[in-house]
Amino acid sequence: MSKTIALSLAAVLLASVSGAGIAQSLKDEPIQPIEPAKVTNPGLVELGKKLYFDPRLSKSGFISCNSCHNLSMGGTDNLKTSIGDHWQKGPINAPTVLNSSMNLAQFWDGRAADLKAQAGGPIANPGEMAFTHELAVSVLQSIPGYVAEFKAVFGSDTVDIDQVTKAIAAFEETLVTPNSRFDKWLKGDKTALTAAEAEGYALFKDSGCVACHNGPAVGGNSFQKMGVVEPYTASSPAEGRVAVTKDEADRFNFKVPTLRNVELTYPYFHDGEAATLKQAVNTMGRIQLGKSFSDDENAKIVAFLKTLTGEQPSFPIPILPPSSDTTPRPTPFGM
Amino acid sequence: MSKTIALSLAAVLLASVSGAGIAQSLKDEPIQPIEPAKVTNPGLVELGKKLYFDPRLSKSGFISCNSCHNLSMGGTDNLKTSIGDHWQKGPINAPTVLNSSMNLAQFWDGRAADLKAQAGGPIANPGEMAFTHELAVSVLQSIPGYVAEFKAVFGSDTVDIDQVTKAIAAFEETLVTPNSRFDKWLKGDKTALTAAEAEGYALFKDSGCVACHNGPAVGGNSFQKMGVVEPYTASSPAEGRVAVTKDEADRFNFKVPTLRNVELTYPYFHDGEAATLKQAVNTMGRIQLGKSFSDDENAKIVAFLKTLTGEQPSFPIPILPPSSDTTPRPTPFGM
C-alpha cells in the first residue's frame, strides 16, 4: 500500500469516527441545531417579503407585518403588548416570527394551524391592522407592480387572499437563524461556549427546563400550562388554549415559546411581564419547576440562553411597487 | 503614421467631441443628473442607519425615522399627514428623505438648516416620536452594542444627541437615487425616454415648471408661494415660511419639493391633498402658472415625471443591538 493511500484511508476512517461521534452526541441532546432555509420558489419568497413589509395591507396604511414582527429586532416589537390600529393596546405579547415555521401551531393559543393560516389573522383583526381580506386584495389588485408579480408567481391575473397568505408564509419560512454559538458547540466546536455558558446549559437540562424547551427551536412544539407548581397572575386577559378547544383543562395552556434568539425577543411571557431574562428564568423556575435558582445559577442559565442567538435573516430592504391612480387610499383617521 | 495610431487618435478626438457635446447639453438643461453618494466615513453611516431604523428613539418604542420616511416607499409614508405618538394626526405631509441632502433647508418651512438639525426635531416633537433628547440618549447609553459603536466612531465613552443626529444625517446623505431614466437621457442616451416622455419634459420646461423645479433634485432649492396666480385653500394649518421668519411676506411660502422619485412619494403638496400626479400637475398649472393643461399635455408631463424615479437605496435591513437589563423600557400606553 502506498503511503498516500494509507494516509487517505486513515483520514476517511478518522472522519467517519468523528462524524459518528458528533451524530451520537447530537442525538443525545434535547436541542438540535437550526438548519439554513432551503428556498424552492424564490419568486414566491420575494413577493412574500414585499407583502410582509407593506403597510398597505392595513386600513391605516401604517402597519405592516414587520411593524410588530420587526426583523431588525429579533422578529418582535420588543413591547409588552403590541400597538394596533388607532394605537389600540393589544391583548398579548407579539411572538417572534424567527424560526416560527417550526412551531406546532401559530399564535400563543395555537388557533392557526400554520403560518399561512396565521398571516391572514392580523390583517383582518380590528385591533391590529383593522382591514378586511377583500379590501387588502383590492388594494393589491390595483397596483400594477404587484399584479405582474402575482401573475409571474401564480400564473393568474387576479390576486386572492390565499395567494397573499401563501406568499407571506413562504417568506416567513426562510426566517430561520442557524449558526448560533450554541449550534456550533452542538456540532462539535467545544470552544464555542465558555465554561459558564456550558454550565448554564447543564443546569438548563438538569433543572428540567428542557422538558418543554427542546427540539431545534428550543420550544414551540407543545402547549403547556403557565403556572404548574404555583399559579401565575397574568396582566393579560388571554385564556390560552381553552379559547380554541373549549376544554377547561386547556385553560391557561399556552404554546411554549421558542428560546432561539431570546436575547433579542424581550419582554417575555404571553403578557410581556418579564422585562429581563433574569426575571423570566426566576419566574419560570419558581412557577413551573418549584425551583429557586441562586444568582449564580440564574446568571449561568442566562449566559447559556444568550448563546442561542443565531444569524439574523439578512436581505436588502424591499422596494414596494407604487400605488396607481385607482388604488384605494389608506384611511388612518376615520374613513 | 500607422493605421492603429491613426484610429486611436480618431477615437480620442471623437470621444472629446462627444464628451464636450454631453457637457454642453447638460449645461443647457435646467435639471442636472443625481450623482451617487460618496461615503467617507462608513462606520458613521452604518451607525446612522441603525439609529434611523430604531424605534427606541421614540417614547413608545414603536416609531422610528423609517416609520414616516419609509425607504421601502420612496422615503415617505404615502399618507396625507403622518401618524405620531398615540396615533396623533400630523399637521403636514412627510417629505421624502431621498436626495434631501440637496435641499436648501429642511422641513416644509425650512426651519432646520440641514439634515443634522432636522434629525433631532421629530424625536422630541410631542406629536411625532414624543421623546426627549435626554431620554433617547439615556436609552442608547444603556445598550452595550451602541456604546461600543459610538466609541468606535466618535472615540468617546458617552453618547450625546449631537453624535446621534450627526450619524443619522450621515446615513441620510447616502440616500440619493442616481441613474433614473431621465438622468440616462440627460447624459446622452436618447433611447432612455419615449417620445411622449421627452415631449412631457419639453412641456415641463416650456410651461414654466422649471422656474421652481430645477437643479439636480428638480426642486428643494427655493421657497415659493403656494398659489401665485390663484389662491390655494389648504387642508393643513401650516403657515409656511412665515413661521420661521415672522415676515408676513413669507406667509404660505413653502420649500419647493423635489420631484425626484415623485411616482413613489404620493400624495402631494404640503397638505397631501393631491392623491395623484394628474391632480398635482393640474393644480400646479392652474394656481402657480395660470395654465390649464389638456389631458394629453397632463399625461405627457406625468409620463416625464415618472422617468425621475432613480435607483432606490439598497442595503441589508439593519440588525439593532438589543437593550440591556438597565435600558429604560418604552411607554407606549400611558406614563
XYZ file of C-alpha atoms in Angstrom, chain B residues 110-296:
187
model
C -37.070 75.371 6.196
C -36.825 75.730 9.970
C -33.838 73.346 10.129
C -30.688 74.444 8.367
C -29.551 70.932 7.498
C -30.200 67.216 7.987
C -28.367 67.146 11.310
C -30.557 69.939 12.673
C -33.654 68.195 11.269
C -32.919 64.794 12.775
C -33.396 65.986 16.339
C -36.816 67.506 15.596
C -39.176 64.531 15.337
C -37.535 62.699 18.276
C -38.552 65.475 20.666
C -41.782 66.555 18.942
C -44.722 65.595 21.244
C -46.859 64.927 18.157
C -44.310 62.664 16.491
C -41.873 60.460 18.439
C -42.777 62.269 21.676
C -39.475 61.588 23.406
C -36.786 63.942 24.720
C -33.183 64.096 23.580
C -32.087 63.280 27.133
C -34.236 60.137 27.332
C -33.237 58.997 23.844
C -29.572 59.365 24.775
C -30.077 57.518 28.068
C -31.633 54.618 26.161
C -28.689 54.439 23.742
C -26.179 54.791 26.570
C -27.688 51.699 28.231
C -27.214 49.489 25.160
C -23.723 47.947 25.072
C -23.813 47.384 21.302
C -24.479 51.058 20.694
C -21.948 52.260 23.271
C -19.243 50.239 21.507
C -20.261 51.559 18.111
C -20.409 55.204 19.252
C -16.984 54.708 20.831
C -15.559 53.270 17.599
C -16.977 56.143 15.553
C -16.573 59.121 17.909
C -13.846 57.900 20.271
C -15.896 58.782 23.336
C -17.473 56.663 26.093
C -20.544 58.840 26.376
C -23.277 59.217 23.800
C -24.751 62.643 23.151
C -27.528 63.944 20.904
C -25.028 65.752 18.711
C -23.445 62.394 17.805
C -26.872 60.831 17.285
C -28.074 63.469 14.837
C -24.688 63.605 13.103
C -24.845 59.854 12.452
C -28.452 59.941 11.224
C -27.603 62.837 8.891
C -24.551 60.969 7.558
C -26.756 57.997 6.695
C -29.376 60.257 5.112
C -26.709 61.859 2.940
C -26.205 58.463 1.278
C -29.894 58.258 0.308
C -29.557 59.557 -3.235
C -31.182 57.996 -6.287
C -28.915 58.126 -9.358
C -29.411 56.519 -12.761
C -33.052 57.364 -13.352
C -34.106 57.015 -16.963
C -34.218 60.790 -17.167
C -30.612 61.044 -15.974
C -29.510 58.499 -18.557
C -31.250 60.612 -21.184
C -29.602 63.769 -19.833
C -26.228 62.070 -20.092
C -26.773 61.338 -23.756
C -28.751 58.090 -24.036
C -31.566 59.404 -26.198
C -33.290 55.993 -26.175
C -33.845 56.259 -22.424
C -37.059 58.284 -22.845
C -40.040 57.551 -25.084
C -41.235 60.278 -27.450
C -44.146 61.086 -25.117
C -41.828 61.356 -22.104
C -39.463 63.677 -23.999
C -42.439 65.786 -25.081
C -43.543 65.865 -21.449
C -40.153 67.235 -20.477
C -40.370 69.881 -23.196
C -43.807 70.891 -21.874
C -42.423 70.923 -18.310
C -39.771 73.388 -19.420
C -41.885 75.484 -21.798
C -44.766 75.850 -19.345
C -42.534 77.276 -16.643
C -42.490 74.378 -14.162
C -38.699 74.541 -14.242
C -38.749 78.040 -12.809
C -39.061 76.359 -9.401
C -38.374 72.696 -10.121
C -34.793 72.751 -11.295
C -31.303 71.618 -10.283
C -30.285 68.028 -9.565
C -33.193 67.438 -7.171
C -35.731 69.093 -9.518
C -36.733 71.330 -6.600
C -35.686 71.682 -2.994
C -33.590 74.760 -3.691
C -36.020 77.645 -3.088
C -39.065 78.738 -1.102
C -42.083 79.715 -3.171
C -45.589 80.872 -2.504
C -48.236 78.166 -2.824
C -50.877 79.862 -5.004
C -49.172 82.504 -7.138
C -51.901 83.029 -9.706
C -54.852 81.655 -7.784
C -55.108 81.170 -4.023
C -54.799 77.622 -2.640
C -57.088 76.524 0.161
C -55.091 74.038 2.191
C -56.469 71.373 4.491
C -53.407 71.823 6.688
C -52.901 74.561 9.305
C -49.285 75.056 8.188
C -48.439 78.722 7.566
C -45.219 78.170 5.669
C -42.003 80.120 5.921
C -43.563 82.964 7.945
C -43.470 80.636 10.967
C -39.675 80.872 10.783
C -39.004 84.407 9.508
C -42.030 86.129 11.168
C -42.196 88.132 7.923
C -45.770 88.300 6.593
C -44.384 88.289 3.061
C -43.380 84.682 3.711
C -46.903 83.551 4.623
C -47.720 80.383 2.683
C -44.220 80.198 1.220
C -43.061 76.593 1.287
C -39.914 74.834 0.235
C -40.400 73.606 -3.317
C -40.433 69.807 -3.020
C -38.044 67.687 -5.028
C -39.694 65.870 -7.937
C -37.133 63.066 -7.887
C -38.964 59.726 -7.361
C -42.259 61.606 -7.386
C -44.006 58.493 -8.703
C -43.282 56.942 -5.274
C -43.904 59.928 -2.985
C -47.695 60.411 -3.291
C -49.823 62.054 -2.031
C -48.597 65.519 -2.989
C -48.341 69.075 -1.609
C -47.632 70.076 1.980
C -51.172 69.015 2.935
C -51.101 65.798 0.901
C -54.354 66.792 -0.798
C -53.346 65.766 -4.329
C -53.707 61.986 -4.430
C -52.321 61.524 -7.943
C -49.726 63.097 -10.208
C -52.515 64.007 -12.603
C -54.214 66.082 -9.917
C -50.937 67.618 -8.770
C -49.953 68.689 -12.290
C -53.404 70.151 -12.922
C -53.436 72.100 -9.663
C -49.871 73.376 -10.044
C -50.596 74.519 -13.614
C -53.688 76.369 -12.503
C -52.577 78.035 -9.262
C -48.891 78.604 -9.985
C -48.798 79.198 -13.731
C -52.349 80.138 -14.722
C -52.350 77.292 -17.220
C -54.932 74.669 -17.974
C -53.179 71.604 -19.331
C -55.115 69.425 -21.763
C -55.495 65.758 -20.829
C -52.839 64.925 -23.408
